[in-house]
Amino acid sequence: MSPEGLAFIVFVGGMLLLMGIGMNMALALVLTGAGMAWVLDFWDTQLLAQNLVAGIDSFPLLAVPFFILAGELMNSGGISRRIIAMAQAWVGHIHGGLGFVAIGAAVLMASMSGSALADTAALATILLPMMKQQGYPMNTSAGLIASGGIIAPIIPPSMPFVIYGVTTNTSISALFLSGIVPGLLMGAGLIVTWKLILRRIELPAGEPLPLSERLRITAKAFWALLMPLIIIGGMKTGIFTPTEAAVVAAFYALFVALAIHREMKLAEIGPVLVRAAKTTSIVMFLCAGAQVASYMITLADLPGVLTGWLGPLVESPRLLMTVMMLALVLIGTALDLTPTILIFAPVMLPIAVKAGIDPVYFGLMFVLNGAIGLITPPVGTVLNVVAGVGRLSLHQVIKGVNPFLLTYVLILALFVVFPQIVTAPVAWMR
């Protein structure tokens, strides 16, 4: 067997073995990369250390800690709560209104933080108790909130798009633009699914608020609504890069929390920074470990090996995309979104490009599939967040998320059949 074929076996077998015994993902990536270096006769501890450092020594990756910090500040400074209050003021009184509030708030918050876990935690903390009090079925309500939370990785600013762009050397600005229409379609799909579910559920309808009260609550959310306009508008006009946009988002959230809403004390900044730093360290360690594996994947030419195996599929982009998405569905049930991007994006993208698939379109599809994996058992990170916040069993949340999961799979299939839904808006917005 050739060294390259043996390296592929080490890569796949090593990852499966190490994940199976429950090893930390970042360490599994480092050890797998080291094993590939050994079979390729390229063993050099200094080279491994250099790649670990190179994995996080990237200016675009500075966006990650600042977007994480922005999400923490949004939740602590009252921005998230005001978004939810505004949505409730306008649609909370209709039949099943709190579900529509969850969807609207999820879309709006997705345009600010880019973190599925942060958005889901905020939505679940505020809305699940209200839904329980008004007699909403808890499993369906939890499933809806979990499904709304994964819109965050798609609508800009998206932290997974930053990681994908850095990992594959794809334009982050173009990736951000590619997520606008799909993210809105995901929200529309949730609305349709929730309406169908409401046909068999009897829920109380409240009294609509006077227009003056609605406008007053909306005015309170003005500074929150201004945040996505500043971020997206600044990037579109070239005032700042996606990395700089993350810094702007964090400082804007801090300014609003301290000076406008005044819901955060100076003494509370420390704990917020600690929480953001802990999350950042996890992501950055993953990036460092993935660089080791990625470097060895490049040396072993694994994309070339896979291209040879796929053969005729390269001549049919749509069929190739379907096969890749099916593979990612299986991967998404076992891995979280960030490891999926770091491990498989560098391997799959060269094959997609050789088949003539637009790299930005492929990036959107890759991240969307990985986001769906966040609500797919057995890993389902977002499912665990909702279950923990709502004090529900994981089985209840899985049962409730199934109708919305089916909707997302249909949307994913729609994008495979009609890629113009993604590519045409990007070309227009550029």
CSV table of C-alpha atoms in Angstrom, one decimal:
chain,number,residue,atom,x,y,z
A,1,MET,CA,0.0,0.0,0.0
A,2,SER,CA,1.2,3.5,-0.8
A,3,PRO,CA,2.1,5.9,2.0
A,4,GLU,CA,-0.8,8.1,0.9
A,5,GLY,CA,-3.3,5.3,1.2
A,6,LEU,CA,-1.9,4.3,4.6
A,7,ALA,CA,-2.1,7.9,5.7
A,8,PHE,CA,-5.8,8.0,4.7
A,9,ILE,CA,-6.5,4.8,6.8
A,10,VAL,CA,-4.6,6.4,9.8
A,11,PHE,CA,-6.6,9.6,9.4
A,12,VAL,CA,-10.1,7.9,9.3
A,13,GLY,CA,-9.3,5.0,11.6
A,14,GLY,CA,-7.5,7.2,14.1
A,15,MET,CA,-10.3,9.8,14.3
A,16,LEU,CA,-12.9,7.1,14.7
A,17,LEU,CA,-10.9,5.3,17.4
A,18,LEU,CA,-10.0,8.4,19.4
A,19,MET,CA,-13.5,9.9,19.2
A,20,GLY,CA,-14.9,6.5,20.2
A,21,ILE,CA,-12.9,6.4,23.5
A,22,GLY,CA,-14.1,10.0,24.2
A,23,MET,CA,-10.8,11.8,23.7
A,24,ASN,CA,-10.9,15.6,23.5
A,25,MET,CA,-11.4,16.5,19.8
A,26,ALA,CA,-8.4,18.9,19.6
A,27,LEU,CA,-6.1,16.3,21.1
A,28,ALA,CA,-7.5,13.7,18.7
A,29,LEU,CA,-6.7,15.9,15.7
A,30,VAL,CA,-3.1,16.5,16.9
A,31,LEU,CA,-2.5,12.7,17.5
A,32,THR,CA,-4.1,11.8,14.2
A,33,GLY,CA,-1.9,14.4,12.4
A,34,ALA,CA,1.2,13.0,14.2
A,35,GLY,CA,0.3,9.4,13.1
A,36,MET,CA,0.0,10.6,9.5
A,37,ALA,CA,3.4,12.3,9.8
A,38,TRP,CA,4.9,9.1,11.0
A,39,VAL,CA,3.5,6.9,8.1
A,40,LEU,CA,4.5,9.6,5.6
A,41,ASP,CA,8.1,9.5,7.0
A,42,PHE,CA,7.7,13.2,7.8
A,43,TRP,CA,8.0,13.0,11.5
A,44,ASP,CA,9.4,16.2,13.1
A,45,THR,CA,8.2,17.5,16.5
A,46,GLN,CA,9.3,21.0,15.6
A,47,LEU,CA,7.1,20.9,12.5
A,48,LEU,CA,4.1,19.8,14.6
A,49,ALA,CA,4.7,22.6,17.1
A,50,GLN,CA,5.0,25.1,14.3
A,51,ASN,CA,1.7,24.0,12.8
A,52,LEU,CA,0.0,24.2,16.2
A,53,VAL,CA,1.0,27.8,16.4
A,54,ALA,CA,0.1,28.5,12.8
A,55,GLY,CA,-3.4,27.2,13.4
A,56,ILE,CA,-4.3,30.2,15.5
A,57,ASP,CA,-1.8,32.7,14.1
A,58,SER,CA,-4.3,34.3,11.7
A,59,PHE,CA,-5.7,37.8,11.6
A,60,PRO,CA,-9.2,36.7,10.4
A,61,LEU,CA,-9.5,34.3,13.3
A,62,LEU,CA,-9.5,37.4,15.6
A,63,ALA,CA,-13.1,37.6,14.7
A,64,VAL,CA,-13.9,34.5,16.7
A,65,PRO,CA,-13.2,35.8,20.2
A,66,PHE,CA,-14.9,39.1,19.5
A,67,PHE,CA,-18.1,37.6,18.1
A,68,ILE,CA,-18.2,35.3,21.1
A,69,LEU,CA,-17.7,38.3,23.4
A,70,ALA,CA,-20.4,40.2,21.5
A,71,GLY,CA,-22.9,37.3,22.1
A,72,GLU,CA,-22.1,37.3,25.8
A,73,LEU,CA,-22.5,41.0,26.1
A,74,MET,CA,-25.8,40.9,24.2
A,75,ASN,CA,-27.2,38.4,26.7
A,76,SER,CA,-25.8,40.1,29.8
A,77,GLY,CA,-26.6,43.7,28.7
A,78,GLY,CA,-30.3,43.3,27.8
A,79,ILE,CA,-30.0,43.4,24.0
A,80,SER,CA,-31.4,39.9,23.5
A,81,ARG,CA,-34.2,40.5,26.0
A,82,ARG,CA,-35.3,43.7,24.2
A,83,ILE,CA,-35.4,41.8,20.8
A,84,ILE,CA,-37.6,39.2,22.3
A,85,ALA,CA,-39.9,41.8,23.9
A,86,MET,CA,-40.3,43.6,20.6
A,87,ALA,CA,-41.2,40.4,18.8
A,88,GLN,CA,-43.7,39.6,21.5
A,89,ALA,CA,-45.3,43.0,21.3
A,90,TRP,CA,-46.1,42.6,17.6
A,91,VAL,CA,-47.1,38.9,17.3
A,92,GLY,CA,-47.3,37.5,20.8
A,93,HIS,CA,-51.1,37.9,21.0
A,94,ILE,CA,-52.0,35.7,18.0
A,95,HIS,CA,-52.7,31.9,18.2
A,96,GLY,CA,-49.3,30.3,18.9
A,97,GLY,CA,-47.8,33.8,19.1
A,98,LEU,CA,-44.9,32.8,21.3
A,99,GLY,CA,-43.7,30.4,18.6
A,100,PHE,CA,-43.6,33.2,16.1
A,101,VAL,CA,-41.9,35.4,18.7
A,102,ALA,CA,-39.2,32.7,19.0
A,103,ILE,CA,-38.7,32.6,15.2
A,104,GLY,CA,-38.6,36.3,14.7
A,105,ALA,CA,-36.2,36.8,17.7
A,106,ALA,CA,-34.0,34.0,16.4
A,107,VAL,CA,-33.6,35.6,13.0
A,108,LEU,CA,-32.9,39.1,14.5
A,109,MET,CA,-30.4,37.7,17.1
A,110,ALA,CA,-28.7,35.7,14.4
A,111,SER,CA,-27.8,38.9,12.6
A,112,MET,CA,-25.9,40.1,15.7
A,113,SER,CA,-24.0,37.2,17.4
A,114,GLY,CA,-23.3,34.4,14.9
A,115,SER,CA,-23.3,31.8,17.7
A,116,ALA,CA,-26.0,29.1,17.8
A,117,LEU,CA,-25.4,28.2,21.4
A,118,ALA,CA,-25.5,31.8,22.7
A,119,ASP,CA,-28.8,32.6,20.8
A,120,THR,CA,-30.4,29.3,21.8
A,121,ALA,CA,-29.6,29.8,25.5
A,122,ALA,CA,-31.0,33.3,25.5
A,123,LEU,CA,-34.2,32.2,23.7
A,124,ALA,CA,-34.7,29.2,25.9
A,125,THR,CA,-34.1,31.0,29.1
A,126,ILE,CA,-36.7,33.7,28.4
A,127,LEU,CA,-39.3,32.0,26.3
A,128,LEU,CA,-39.6,28.4,27.6
A,129,PRO,CA,-41.0,29.5,31.0
A,130,MET,CA,-43.5,31.7,29.3
A,131,MET,CA,-44.5,28.9,26.9
A,132,LYS,CA,-45.0,26.5,29.8
A,133,GLN,CA,-47.1,29.0,31.7
A,134,GLN,CA,-49.4,29.5,28.8
A,135,GLY,CA,-49.9,25.8,28.1
A,136,TYR,CA,-47.6,25.2,25.1
A,137,PRO,CA,-46.5,21.6,24.6
A,138,MET,CA,-43.0,21.6,26.0
A,139,ASN,CA,-41.4,19.2,23.5
A,140,THR,CA,-42.6,21.1,20.4
A,141,SER,CA,-41.7,24.4,22.0
A,142,ALA,CA,-38.2,23.2,22.9
A,143,GLY,CA,-37.8,21.8,19.4
A,144,LEU,CA,-38.8,25.1,17.8
A,145,ILE,CA,-36.4,27.1,19.9
A,146,ALA,CA,-33.6,24.7,19.1
A,147,SER,CA,-34.4,24.9,15.4
A,148,GLY,CA,-34.4,28.7,15.5
A,149,GLY,CA,-31.1,28.8,17.3
A,150,ILE,CA,-29.2,27.2,14.4
A,151,ILE,CA,-30.1,30.1,12.1
A,152,ALA,CA,-27.3,31.9,13.8
A,153,PRO,CA,-24.5,30.1,11.9
A,154,ILE,CA,-26.1,31.0,8.6
A,155,ILE,CA,-27.1,34.7,8.8
A,156,PRO,CA,-24.1,37.1,9.0
A,157,PRO,CA,-22.2,37.7,11.1
A,158,SER,CA,-21.5,34.0,11.4
A,159,MET,CA,-18.6,32.6,13.4
A,160,PRO,CA,-18.6,29.2,11.5
A,161,PHE,CA,-18.3,31.2,8.2
A,162,VAL,CA,-15.2,32.9,9.7
A,163,ILE,CA,-13.7,29.5,10.6
A,164,TYR,CA,-14.6,28.0,7.2
A,165,GLY,CA,-13.1,31.0,5.4
A,166,VAL,CA,-9.8,30.8,7.3
A,167,THR,CA,-9.6,27.1,6.9
A,168,THR,CA,-10.3,26.9,3.2
A,169,ASN,CA,-9.0,30.4,2.1
A,170,THR,CA,-12.5,31.4,0.9
A,171,SER,CA,-13.7,35.0,1.0
A,172,ILE,CA,-15.4,35.6,4.4
A,173,SER,CA,-17.3,38.6,3.1
A,174,ALA,CA,-18.7,36.5,0.2
A,175,LEU,CA,-19.7,33.7,2.7
A,176,PHE,CA,-21.5,36.3,4.8
A,177,LEU,CA,-23.5,37.5,1.9
A,178,SER,CA,-24.3,33.9,0.8
A,179,GLY,CA,-26.1,33.3,4.2
A,180,ILE,CA,-28.7,36.1,4.0
A,181,VAL,CA,-31.3,34.5,1.7
A,182,PRO,CA,-30.9,31.0,3.1
A,183,GLY,CA,-31.2,32.2,6.6
A,184,LEU,CA,-34.4,34.1,5.8
A,185,LEU,CA,-35.7,31.0,4.1
A,186,MET,CA,-35.0,28.9,7.2
A,187,GLY,CA,-37.0,31.4,9.2
A,188,ALA,CA,-39.9,31.2,6.7
A,189,GLY,CA,-39.7,27.4,6.8
A,190,LEU,CA,-40.1,27.4,10.5
A,191,ILE,CA,-43.1,29.7,10.3
A,192,VAL,CA,-44.8,27.4,7.8
A,193,THR,CA,-44.0,24.3,9.9
A,194,TRP,CA,-45.2,26.0,13.1
A,195,LYS,CA,-48.5,27.0,11.5
A,196,LEU,CA,-49.1,23.4,10.4
A,197,ILE,CA,-48.4,22.2,14.0
A,198,LEU,CA,-50.8,24.8,15.4
A,199,ARG,CA,-53.7,23.2,13.5
A,200,ARG,CA,-53.8,20.4,16.1
A,201,ILE,CA,-53.0,22.5,19.2
A,202,GLU,CA,-55.4,24.6,21.1
A,203,LEU,CA,-53.6,27.6,22.7
A,204,PRO,CA,-55.0,30.8,24.3
A,205,ALA,CA,-54.8,34.0,22.2
A,206,GLY,CA,-54.1,37.2,24.1
A,207,GLU,CA,-55.2,40.7,23.7
A,208,PRO,CA,-53.1,42.8,21.2
A,209,LEU,CA,-51.3,45.7,22.7
A,210,PRO,CA,-52.2,49.2,21.7
A,211,LEU,CA,-50.2,50.6,18.8
A,212,SER,CA,-48.6,53.2,21.1
A,213,GLU,CA,-47.3,50.4,23.5
A,214,ARG,CA,-45.9,48.4,20.5
A,215,LEU,CA,-44.1,51.5,19.3
A,216,ARG,CA,-42.8,52.2,22.8
A,217,ILE,CA,-41.4,48.7,23.1
A,218,THR,CA,-39.9,48.8,19.6
A,219,ALA,CA,-38.2,52.1,20.4
A,220,LYS,CA,-36.6,50.4,23.4
A,221,ALA,CA,-35.1,47.9,20.9
A,222,PHE,CA,-33.8,50.6,18.6
A,223,TRP,CA,-30.2,50.2,19.7
A,224,ALA,CA,-30.4,46.5,19.3
A,225,LEU,CA,-31.9,46.7,15.8
A,226,LEU,CA,-29.1,49.2,14.8
A,227,MET,CA,-26.4,46.6,15.6
A,228,PRO,CA,-26.9,44.3,12.5
A,229,LEU,CA,-27.3,47.4,10.2
A,230,ILE,CA,-23.9,48.7,11.4
A,231,ILE,CA,-22.2,45.3,11.0
A,232,ILE,CA,-23.6,44.3,7.6
A,233,GLY,CA,-23.6,47.9,6.3
A,234,GLY,CA,-20.0,48.5,7.3
A,235,MET,CA,-18.8,45.3,5.6
A,236,LYS,CA,-20.9,45.9,2.5
A,237,THR,CA,-19.6,49.4,2.1
A,238,GLY,CA,-16.0,48.4,2.8
A,239,ILE,CA,-15.7,50.5,6.0
A,240,PHE,CA,-14.4,47.5,7.8
A,241,THR,CA,-13.5,43.9,7.2
A,242,PRO,CA,-15.4,40.9,8.8
A,243,THR,CA,-12.6,40.7,11.4
A,244,GLU,CA,-13.0,44.4,12.3
A,245,ALA,CA,-16.8,44.0,12.2
A,246,ALA,CA,-16.5,41.5,15.1
A,247,VAL,CA,-14.5,44.1,17.1
A,248,VAL,CA,-17.1,46.8,16.3
A,249,ALA,CA,-19.9,44.4,17.3
A,250,ALA,CA,-18.3,43.7,20.7
A,251,PHE,CA,-17.6,47.3,21.5
A,252,TYR,CA,-21.0,48.4,20.3
A,253,ALA,CA,-22.7,45.7,22.6
A,254,LEU,CA,-20.5,46.9,25.5
A,255,PHE,CA,-21.4,50.5,24.9
A,256,VAL,CA,-25.1,49.8,24.7
A,257,ALA,CA,-25.0,47.6,27.8
A,258,LEU,CA,-23.2,50.1,29.9
A,259,ALA,CA,-24.3,53.6,28.6
A,260,ILE,CA,-27.7,53.1,26.9
A,261,HIS,CA,-29.5,50.2,28.7
A,262,ARG,CA,-27.4,50.5,31.8
A,263,GLU,CA,-28.2,46.9,32.7
A,264,MET,CA,-24.5,45.9,33.2
A,265,LYS,CA,-22.3,47.1,35.9
A,266,LEU,CA,-18.5,47.6,35.4
A,267,ALA,CA,-18.0,44.8,37.9
A,268,GLU,CA,-19.9,42.4,35.7
A,269,ILE,CA,-17.5,42.9,32.7
A,270,GLY,CA,-14.9,40.6,34.3
A,271,PRO,CA,-17.2,37.5,34.5
A,272,VAL,CA,-18.4,38.1,30.9
A,273,LEU,CA,-14.8,38.3,29.7
A,274,VAL,CA,-14.0,35.0,31.5
A,275,ARG,CA,-17.0,33.2,29.9
A,276,ALA,CA,-16.0,34.5,26.5
A,277,ALA,CA,-12.4,33.5,27.1
A,278,LYS,CA,-13.3,29.9,28.1
A,279,THR,CA,-15.4,29.5,24.9
A,280,THR,CA,-12.7,31.1,22.8
A,281,SER,CA,-10.0,28.8,24.2
A,282,ILE,CA,-12.0,25.7,23.2
A,283,VAL,CA,-12.5,27.0,19.6
A,284,MET,CA,-8.9,28.1,19.2
A,285,PHE,CA,-7.4,24.8,20.5
A,286,LEU,CA,-9.6,23.0,17.9
A,287,CYS,CA,-8.2,25.3,15.2
A,288,ALA,CA,-4.6,24.6,16.3
A,289,GLY,CA,-5.1,20.9,16.3
A,290,ALA,CA,-6.9,21.0,13.0
A,291,GLN,CA,-3.9,22.8,11.4
A,292,VAL,CA,-1.7,19.8,12.3
A,293,ALA,CA,-4.1,17.3,10.6
A,294,SER,CA,-4.7,19.7,7.7
A,295,TYR,CA,-1.0,20.0,6.9
A,296,MET,CA,-0.6,16.3,6.8
A,297,ILE,CA,-3.8,15.9,4.7
A,298,THR,CA,-2.2,18.2,2.2
A,299,LEU,CA,1.1,16.3,2.2
A,300,ALA,CA,-0.8,13.0,1.7
A,301,ASP,CA,-2.9,14.6,-1.1
A,302,LEU,CA,-6.1,13.1,0.4
A,303,PRO,CA,-8.3,15.3,-1.8
A,304,GLY,CA,-6.6,13.8,-4.8
A,305,VAL,CA,-7.0,10.3,-3.4
A,306,LEU,CA,-10.7,10.9,-2.8
A,307,THR,CA,-11.1,12.5,-6.3
A,308,GLY,CA,-9.7,9.4,-7.8
A,309,TRP,CA,-12.2,7.2,-5.8
A,310,LEU,CA,-15.2,9.3,-6.7
A,311,GLY,CA,-14.3,9.2,-10.4
A,312,PRO,CA,-17.4,9.8,-12.6
A,313,LEU,CA,-19.1,11.8,-9.9
A,314,VAL,CA,-16.7,14.7,-10.5
A,315,GLU,CA,-18.3,15.1,-14.0
A,316,SER,CA,-21.8,15.6,-12.4
A,317,PRO,CA,-21.6,18.5,-9.9
A,318,ARG,CA,-25.2,18.1,-8.7
A,319,LEU,CA,-24.8,14.3,-8.0
A,320,LEU,CA,-21.4,15.0,-6.4
A,321,MET,CA,-23.0,17.7,-4.1
A,322,THR,CA,-25.8,15.2,-3.2
A,323,VAL,CA,-23.3,12.5,-2.2
A,324,MET,CA,-21.2,15.0,-0.2
A,325,MET,CA,-24.3,16.3,1.6
A,326,LEU,CA,-25.4,12.8,2.5
A,327,ALA,CA,-21.9,12.1,3.8
A,328,LEU,CA,-22.0,15.3,5.9
A,329,VAL,CA,-25.4,14.3,7.3
A,330,LEU,CA,-23.8,11.2,8.7
A,331,ILE,CA,-20.8,13.2,9.9
A,332,GLY,CA,-23.0,15.8,11.5
A,333,THR,CA,-24.7,13.2,13.7
A,334,ALA,CA,-21.3,12.4,15.2
A,335,LEU,CA,-19.4,15.7,15.2
A,336,ASP,CA,-20.0,19.3,16.3
A,337,LEU,CA,-20.0,22.1,13.7
A,338,THR,CA,-16.5,23.5,14.3
A,339,PRO,CA,-14.7,20.1,14.2
A,340,THR,CA,-16.6,19.2,11.0
A,341,ILE,CA,-15.4,22.4,9.3
A,342,LEU,CA,-11.8,22.0,10.5
A,343,ILE,CA,-11.5,18.3,9.5
A,344,PHE,CA,-13.5,17.9,6.4
A,345,ALA,CA,-13.8,21.2,4.6
A,346,PRO,CA,-10.1,21.2,3.4
A,347,VAL,CA,-10.6,17.7,2.1
A,348,MET,CA,-13.9,18.2,0.3
A,349,LEU,CA,-13.6,21.7,-1.1
A,350,PRO,CA,-10.8,20.9,-3.7
A,351,ILE,CA,-13.0,18.0,-5.0
A,352,ALA,CA,-16.0,20.4,-5.3
A,353,VAL,CA,-13.9,23.0,-7.1
A,354,LYS,CA,-12.6,20.4,-9.5
A,355,ALA,CA,-16.2,19.5,-10.3
A,356,GLY,CA,-17.0,23.2,-11.1
A,357,ILE,CA,-18.9,23.9,-7.9
A,358,ASP,CA,-18.7,27.5,-6.7
A,359,PRO,CA,-16.6,27.6,-3.5
A,360,VAL,CA,-18.8,30.1,-1.8
A,361,TYR,CA,-21.9,28.1,-2.6
A,362,PHE,CA,-20.2,24.9,-1.3
A,363,GLY,CA,-19.2,26.8,1.9
A,364,LEU,CA,-22.8,27.8,2.5
A,365,MET,CA,-24.0,24.2,2.0
A,366,PHE,CA,-21.2,22.8,4.2
A,367,VAL,CA,-22.0,25.1,7.1
A,368,LEU,CA,-25.8,24.7,6.7
A,369,ASN,CA,-25.4,20.9,6.8
A,370,GLY,CA,-23.2,21.2,9.9
A,371,ALA,CA,-25.7,23.6,11.6
A,372,ILE,CA,-28.4,21.0,11.0
A,373,GLY,CA,-26.1,18.5,12.8
A,374,LEU,CA,-26.4,20.7,15.9
A,375,ILE,CA,-30.1,19.5,16.3
A,376,THR,CA,-29.4,16.0,15.1
A,377,PRO,CA,-28.9,13.2,17.7
A,378,PRO,CA,-26.8,11.7,19.1
A,379,VAL,CA,-24.4,14.8,19.6
A,380,GLY,CA,-27.0,17.6,19.0
A,381,THR,CA,-25.2,20.3,21.0
A,382,VAL,CA,-28.1,22.7,20.7
A,383,LEU,CA,-30.5,20.0,21.8
A,384,ASN,CA,-28.6,19.6,25.0
A,385,VAL,CA,-28.6,23.4,25.6
A,386,VAL,CA,-32.4,23.5,25.3
A,387,ALA,CA,-32.8,20.4,27.4
A,388,GLY,CA,-30.6,21.8,30.1
A,389,VAL,CA,-32.1,25.3,30.2
A,390,GLY,CA,-35.7,24.0,30.1
A,391,ARG,CA,-35.0,21.1,32.5
A,392,LEU,CA,-36.4,18.7,30.0
A,393,SER,CA,-35.3,15.2,29.0
A,394,LEU,CA,-33.2,15.0,25.8
A,395,HIS,CA,-35.8,12.6,24.4
A,396,GLN,CA,-38.5,15.2,24.7
A,397,VAL,CA,-36.5,17.8,22.8
A,398,ILE,CA,-35.6,15.3,20.1
A,399,LYS,CA,-39.2,14.4,19.6
A,400,GLY,CA,-40.2,18.0,19.3
A,401,VAL,CA,-37.4,19.0,16.9
A,402,ASN,CA,-38.2,16.3,14.3
A,403,PRO,CA,-40.8,18.3,12.2
A,404,PHE,CA,-38.4,21.3,12.0
A,405,LEU,CA,-35.5,19.0,11.2
A,406,LEU,CA,-37.5,17.6,8.3
A,407,THR,CA,-38.1,21.2,7.0
A,408,TYR,CA,-34.4,22.0,7.1
A,409,VAL,CA,-33.6,18.8,5.2
A,410,LEU,CA,-36.1,19.9,2.5
A,411,ILE,CA,-34.5,23.3,2.3
A,412,LEU,CA,-31.1,21.8,2.0
A,413,ALA,CA,-32.4,19.6,-0.9
A,414,LEU,CA,-33.9,22.7,-2.5
A,415,PHE,CA,-30.5,24.4,-2.5
A,416,VAL,CA,-28.9,21.3,-4.0
A,417,VAL,CA,-31.4,21.2,-6.9
A,418,PHE,CA,-31.4,25.0,-7.4
A,419,PRO,CA,-28.0,26.4,-6.4
A,420,GLN,CA,-29.0,29.8,-8.0
A,421,ILE,CA,-31.0,30.5,-4.8
A,422,VAL,CA,-27.7,31.0,-3.1
A,423,THR,CA,-25.4,32.1,-5.9
A,424,ALA,CA,-27.7,34.7,-7.6
A,425,PRO,CA,-28.2,36.9,-4.5
A,426,VAL,CA,-24.4,36.8,-3.7
A,427,ALA,CA,-23.6,38.0,-7.3
A,428,TRP,CA,-26.2,40.7,-7.0
A,429,MET,CA,-25.1,41.9,-3.5
A,430,ARG,CA,-21.5,42.0,-4.5
